[in-house]
C-alpha positions as a Python dict, from the first residue, in 0.01 Angstrom:
ca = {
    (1, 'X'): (0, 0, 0),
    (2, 'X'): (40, -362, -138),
    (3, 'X'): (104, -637, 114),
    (4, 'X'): (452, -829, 18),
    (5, 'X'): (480, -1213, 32),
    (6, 'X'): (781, -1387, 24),
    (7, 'X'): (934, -1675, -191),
    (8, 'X'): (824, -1977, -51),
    (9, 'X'): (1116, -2143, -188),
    (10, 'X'): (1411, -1921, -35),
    (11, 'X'): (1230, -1761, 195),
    (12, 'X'): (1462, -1441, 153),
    (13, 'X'): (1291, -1245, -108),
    (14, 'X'): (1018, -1027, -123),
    (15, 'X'): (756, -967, -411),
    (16, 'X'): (428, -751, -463),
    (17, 'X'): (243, -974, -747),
    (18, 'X'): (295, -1270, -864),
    (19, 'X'): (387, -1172, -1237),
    (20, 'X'): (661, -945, -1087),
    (21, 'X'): (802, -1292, -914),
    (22, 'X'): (777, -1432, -1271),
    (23, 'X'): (907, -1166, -1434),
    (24, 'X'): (1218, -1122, -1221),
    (25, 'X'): (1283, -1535, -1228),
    (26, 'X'): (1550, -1570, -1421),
    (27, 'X'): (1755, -1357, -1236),
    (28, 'X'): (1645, -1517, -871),
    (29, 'X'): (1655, -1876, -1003),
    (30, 'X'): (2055, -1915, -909),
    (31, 'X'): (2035, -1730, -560),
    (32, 'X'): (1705, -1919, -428),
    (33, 'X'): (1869, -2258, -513),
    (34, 'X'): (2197, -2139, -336),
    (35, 'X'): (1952, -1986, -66),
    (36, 'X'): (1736, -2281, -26),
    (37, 'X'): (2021, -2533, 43),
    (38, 'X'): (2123, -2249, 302),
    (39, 'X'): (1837, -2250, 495),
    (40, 'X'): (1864, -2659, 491),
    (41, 'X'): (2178, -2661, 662),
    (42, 'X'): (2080, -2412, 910),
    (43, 'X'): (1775, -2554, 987),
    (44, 'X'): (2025, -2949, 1015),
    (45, 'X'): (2259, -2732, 1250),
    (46, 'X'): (1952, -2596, 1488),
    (47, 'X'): (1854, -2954, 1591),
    (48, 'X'): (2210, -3019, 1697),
    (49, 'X'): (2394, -2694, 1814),
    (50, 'X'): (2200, -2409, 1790),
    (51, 'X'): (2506, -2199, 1827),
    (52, 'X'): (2660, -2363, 1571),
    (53, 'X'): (2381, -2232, 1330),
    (54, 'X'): (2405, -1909, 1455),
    (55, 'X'): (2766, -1903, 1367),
    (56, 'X'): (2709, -2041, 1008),
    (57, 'X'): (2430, -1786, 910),
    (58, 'X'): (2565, -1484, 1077),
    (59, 'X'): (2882, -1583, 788),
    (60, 'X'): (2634, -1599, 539),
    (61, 'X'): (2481, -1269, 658),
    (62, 'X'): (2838, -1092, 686),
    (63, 'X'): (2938, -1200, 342),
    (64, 'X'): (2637, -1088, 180),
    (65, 'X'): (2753, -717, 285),
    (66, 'X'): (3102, -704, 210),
    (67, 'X'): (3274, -462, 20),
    (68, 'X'): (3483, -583, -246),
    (69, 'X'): (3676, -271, -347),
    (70, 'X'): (3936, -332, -149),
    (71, 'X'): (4056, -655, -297),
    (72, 'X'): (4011, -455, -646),
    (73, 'X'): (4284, -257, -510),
    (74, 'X'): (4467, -580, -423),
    (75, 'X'): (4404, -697, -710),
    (76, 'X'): (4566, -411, -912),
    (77, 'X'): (4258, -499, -1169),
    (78, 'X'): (4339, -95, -1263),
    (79, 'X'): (4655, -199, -1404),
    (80, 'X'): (4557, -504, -1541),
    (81, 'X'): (4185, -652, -1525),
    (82, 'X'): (4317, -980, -1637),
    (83, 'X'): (4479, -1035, -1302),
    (84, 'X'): (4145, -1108, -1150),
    (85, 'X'): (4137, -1445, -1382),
    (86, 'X'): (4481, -1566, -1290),
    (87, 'X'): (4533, -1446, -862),
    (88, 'X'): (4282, -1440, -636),
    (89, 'X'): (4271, -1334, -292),
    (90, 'X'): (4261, -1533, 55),
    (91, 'X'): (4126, -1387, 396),
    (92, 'X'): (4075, -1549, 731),
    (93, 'X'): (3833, -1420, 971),
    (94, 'X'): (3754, -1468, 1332),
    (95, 'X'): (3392, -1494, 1478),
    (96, 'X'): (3328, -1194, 1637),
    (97, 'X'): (2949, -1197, 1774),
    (98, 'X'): (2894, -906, 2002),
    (99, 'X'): (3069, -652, 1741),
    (100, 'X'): (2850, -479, 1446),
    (101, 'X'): (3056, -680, 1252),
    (102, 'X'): (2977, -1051, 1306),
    (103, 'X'): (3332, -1164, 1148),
    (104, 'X'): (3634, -1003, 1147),
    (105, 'X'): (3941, -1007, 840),
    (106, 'X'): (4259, -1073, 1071),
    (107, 'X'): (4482, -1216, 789),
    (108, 'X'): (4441, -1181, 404),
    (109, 'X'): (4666, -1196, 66),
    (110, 'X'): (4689, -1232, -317),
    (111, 'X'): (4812, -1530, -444),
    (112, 'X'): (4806, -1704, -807),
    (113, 'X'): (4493, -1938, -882),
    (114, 'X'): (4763, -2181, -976),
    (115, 'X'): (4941, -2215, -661),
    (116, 'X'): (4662, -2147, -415),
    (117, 'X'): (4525, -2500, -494),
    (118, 'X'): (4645, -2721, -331),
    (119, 'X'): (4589, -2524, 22),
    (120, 'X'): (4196, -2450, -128),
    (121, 'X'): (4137, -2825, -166),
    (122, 'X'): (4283, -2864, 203),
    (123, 'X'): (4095, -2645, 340),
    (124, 'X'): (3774, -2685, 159),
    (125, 'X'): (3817, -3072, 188),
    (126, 'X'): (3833, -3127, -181),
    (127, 'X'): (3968, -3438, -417),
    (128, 'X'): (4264, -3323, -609),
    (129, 'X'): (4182, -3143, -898),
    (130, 'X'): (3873, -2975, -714),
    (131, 'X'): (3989, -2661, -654),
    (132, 'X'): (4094, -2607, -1063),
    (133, 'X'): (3744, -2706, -1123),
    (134, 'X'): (3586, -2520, -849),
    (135, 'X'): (3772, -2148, -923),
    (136, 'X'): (3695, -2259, -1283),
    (137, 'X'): (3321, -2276, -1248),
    (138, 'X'): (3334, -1931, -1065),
    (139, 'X'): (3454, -1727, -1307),
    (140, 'X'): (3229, -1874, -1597),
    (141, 'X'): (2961, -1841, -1418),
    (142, 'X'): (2803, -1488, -1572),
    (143, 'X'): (2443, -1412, -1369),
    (144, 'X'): (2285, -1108, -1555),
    (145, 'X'): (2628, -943, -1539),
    (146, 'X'): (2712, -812, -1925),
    (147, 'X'): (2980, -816, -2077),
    (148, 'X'): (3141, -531, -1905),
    (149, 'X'): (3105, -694, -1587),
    (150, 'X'): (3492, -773, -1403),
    (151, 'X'): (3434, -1163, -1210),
    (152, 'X'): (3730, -1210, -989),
    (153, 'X'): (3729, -1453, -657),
    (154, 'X'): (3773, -1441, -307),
    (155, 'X'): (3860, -1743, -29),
    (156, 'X'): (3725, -1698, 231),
    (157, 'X'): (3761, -1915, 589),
    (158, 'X'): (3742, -1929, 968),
    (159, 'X'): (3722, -2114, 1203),
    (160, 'X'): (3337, -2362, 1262),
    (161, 'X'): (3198, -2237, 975),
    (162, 'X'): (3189, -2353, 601),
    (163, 'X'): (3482, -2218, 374),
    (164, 'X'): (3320, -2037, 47),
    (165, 'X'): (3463, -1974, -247),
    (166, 'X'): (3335, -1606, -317),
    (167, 'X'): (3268, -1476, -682),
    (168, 'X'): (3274, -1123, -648),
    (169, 'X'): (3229, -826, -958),
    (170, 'X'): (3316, -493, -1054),
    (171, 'X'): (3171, -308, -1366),
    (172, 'X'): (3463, -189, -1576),
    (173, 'X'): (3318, 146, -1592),
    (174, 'X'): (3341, 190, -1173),
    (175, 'X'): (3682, 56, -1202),
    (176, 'X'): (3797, 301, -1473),
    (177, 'X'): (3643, 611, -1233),
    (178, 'X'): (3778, 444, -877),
    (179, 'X'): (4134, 540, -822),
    (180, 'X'): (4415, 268, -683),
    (181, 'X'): (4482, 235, -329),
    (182, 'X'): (4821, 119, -246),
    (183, 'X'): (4672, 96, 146),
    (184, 'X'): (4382, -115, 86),
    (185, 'X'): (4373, -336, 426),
    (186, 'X'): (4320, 4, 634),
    (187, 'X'): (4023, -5, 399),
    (188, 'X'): (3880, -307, 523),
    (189, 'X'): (3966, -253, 879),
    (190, 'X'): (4079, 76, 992),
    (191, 'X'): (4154, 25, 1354),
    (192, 'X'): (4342, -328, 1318),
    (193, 'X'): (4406, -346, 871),
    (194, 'X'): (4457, -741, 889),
    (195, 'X'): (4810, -886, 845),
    (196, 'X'): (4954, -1094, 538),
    (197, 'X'): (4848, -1443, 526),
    (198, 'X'): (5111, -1707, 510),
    (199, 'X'): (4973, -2005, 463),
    (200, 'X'): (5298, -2226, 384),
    (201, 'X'): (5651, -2181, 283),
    (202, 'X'): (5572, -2251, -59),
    (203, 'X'): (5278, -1990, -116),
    (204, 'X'): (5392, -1672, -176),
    (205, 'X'): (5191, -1356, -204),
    (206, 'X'): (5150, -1252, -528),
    (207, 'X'): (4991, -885, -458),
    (208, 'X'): (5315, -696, -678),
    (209, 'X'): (5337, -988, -964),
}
């Protein structure tokens, strides 16, 4: 048995040797920087509302586990994979503590990149223009994927926590063996499937473009 030490950086990850934390830096480099900052900001929120903190890494925690093949199925990425570089989806969640799941989808929808930015930037407090950029940096950004790697993105929000702008991925050669699923919301929540999210008058859902 070899006694693991962690990254002193991220303090999420786990290693045996030291060459093996070498060896595997490339590939860590982007998620202990993202990590790091993390742990900052919960460590800012514990001094002044330790609930708060809770709150904000129990979202980081539930969005770490999600799965995204549901929103391939909203997507439609079987019909067409290059939908998941022109629509993207949107989901609101509620804080749900005492459940298994910490956050809960109530309301969710497809919508084109193109339109959806205006509400992104109001949401995610951004200049004009940051949105574009922000959704633009997403899907270039190609972490020991490959080339046959699918990048699409989900918005995500709720209420006393940090909106994120998820990349998510799908190998091509999952998607060609997953078959479509017109119901896909029972999928993420059989008991209550969330609702369609209408946002404002002008955004419509996209999901049958």
């Amino acid at each position: 048995m070899v006694k693991l030490f962690v990254c002193s950086s991220c303090k999420k990850i786990y290693y045996c040797s030291r060459a093996c934390q070498k060896k595997n830096w490339n590939h860590h480099k982007h998620i202990c920087a993202e990590q790091k900052a993390l742990n900052q900001i919960f460590d800012g929120l514990s001094l002044l509302s330790p609930l708060a903190a809770q709150r904000q890494k129990h979202w980081f925690e539930w969005r770490q586990c999600i799965d995204e093949r549901p929103y391939v199925n909203a997507l439609r990425l079987h019909k067409d994979c290059g939908q998941a570089r022109t629509h993207l989806i949107i989901e609101e969640s509620v804080y749900t503590p005492d459940a298994d799941r910490r956050f809960t989808v109530v309301r969710c929808g497809v919508f084109r990149i193109h339109e959806a930015l205006t509400e992104i930037e109001r949401i995610m407090r951004l200049k004009p223009g940051g949105g574009a950029e922000a959704c633009s940096h997403s899907l270039k950004r190609q972490p020991q994927d490959g080339p046959q790697s699918i990048a699409f993105i989900v918005f995500r929000f709720s209420e006393g926590v940090a909106p994120w702008l998820d990349r998510r991925t799908i190998d091509a050669e999952d998607l060609e063996q997953m078959p479509y699923n017109p119901k896909w919301r029972q999928d993420i929540n059989k008991d209550h499937p969330p609702a369609k999210l209408i946002l404002s008058e002008d955004l419509k859902d996209a999901e049958f473009d």
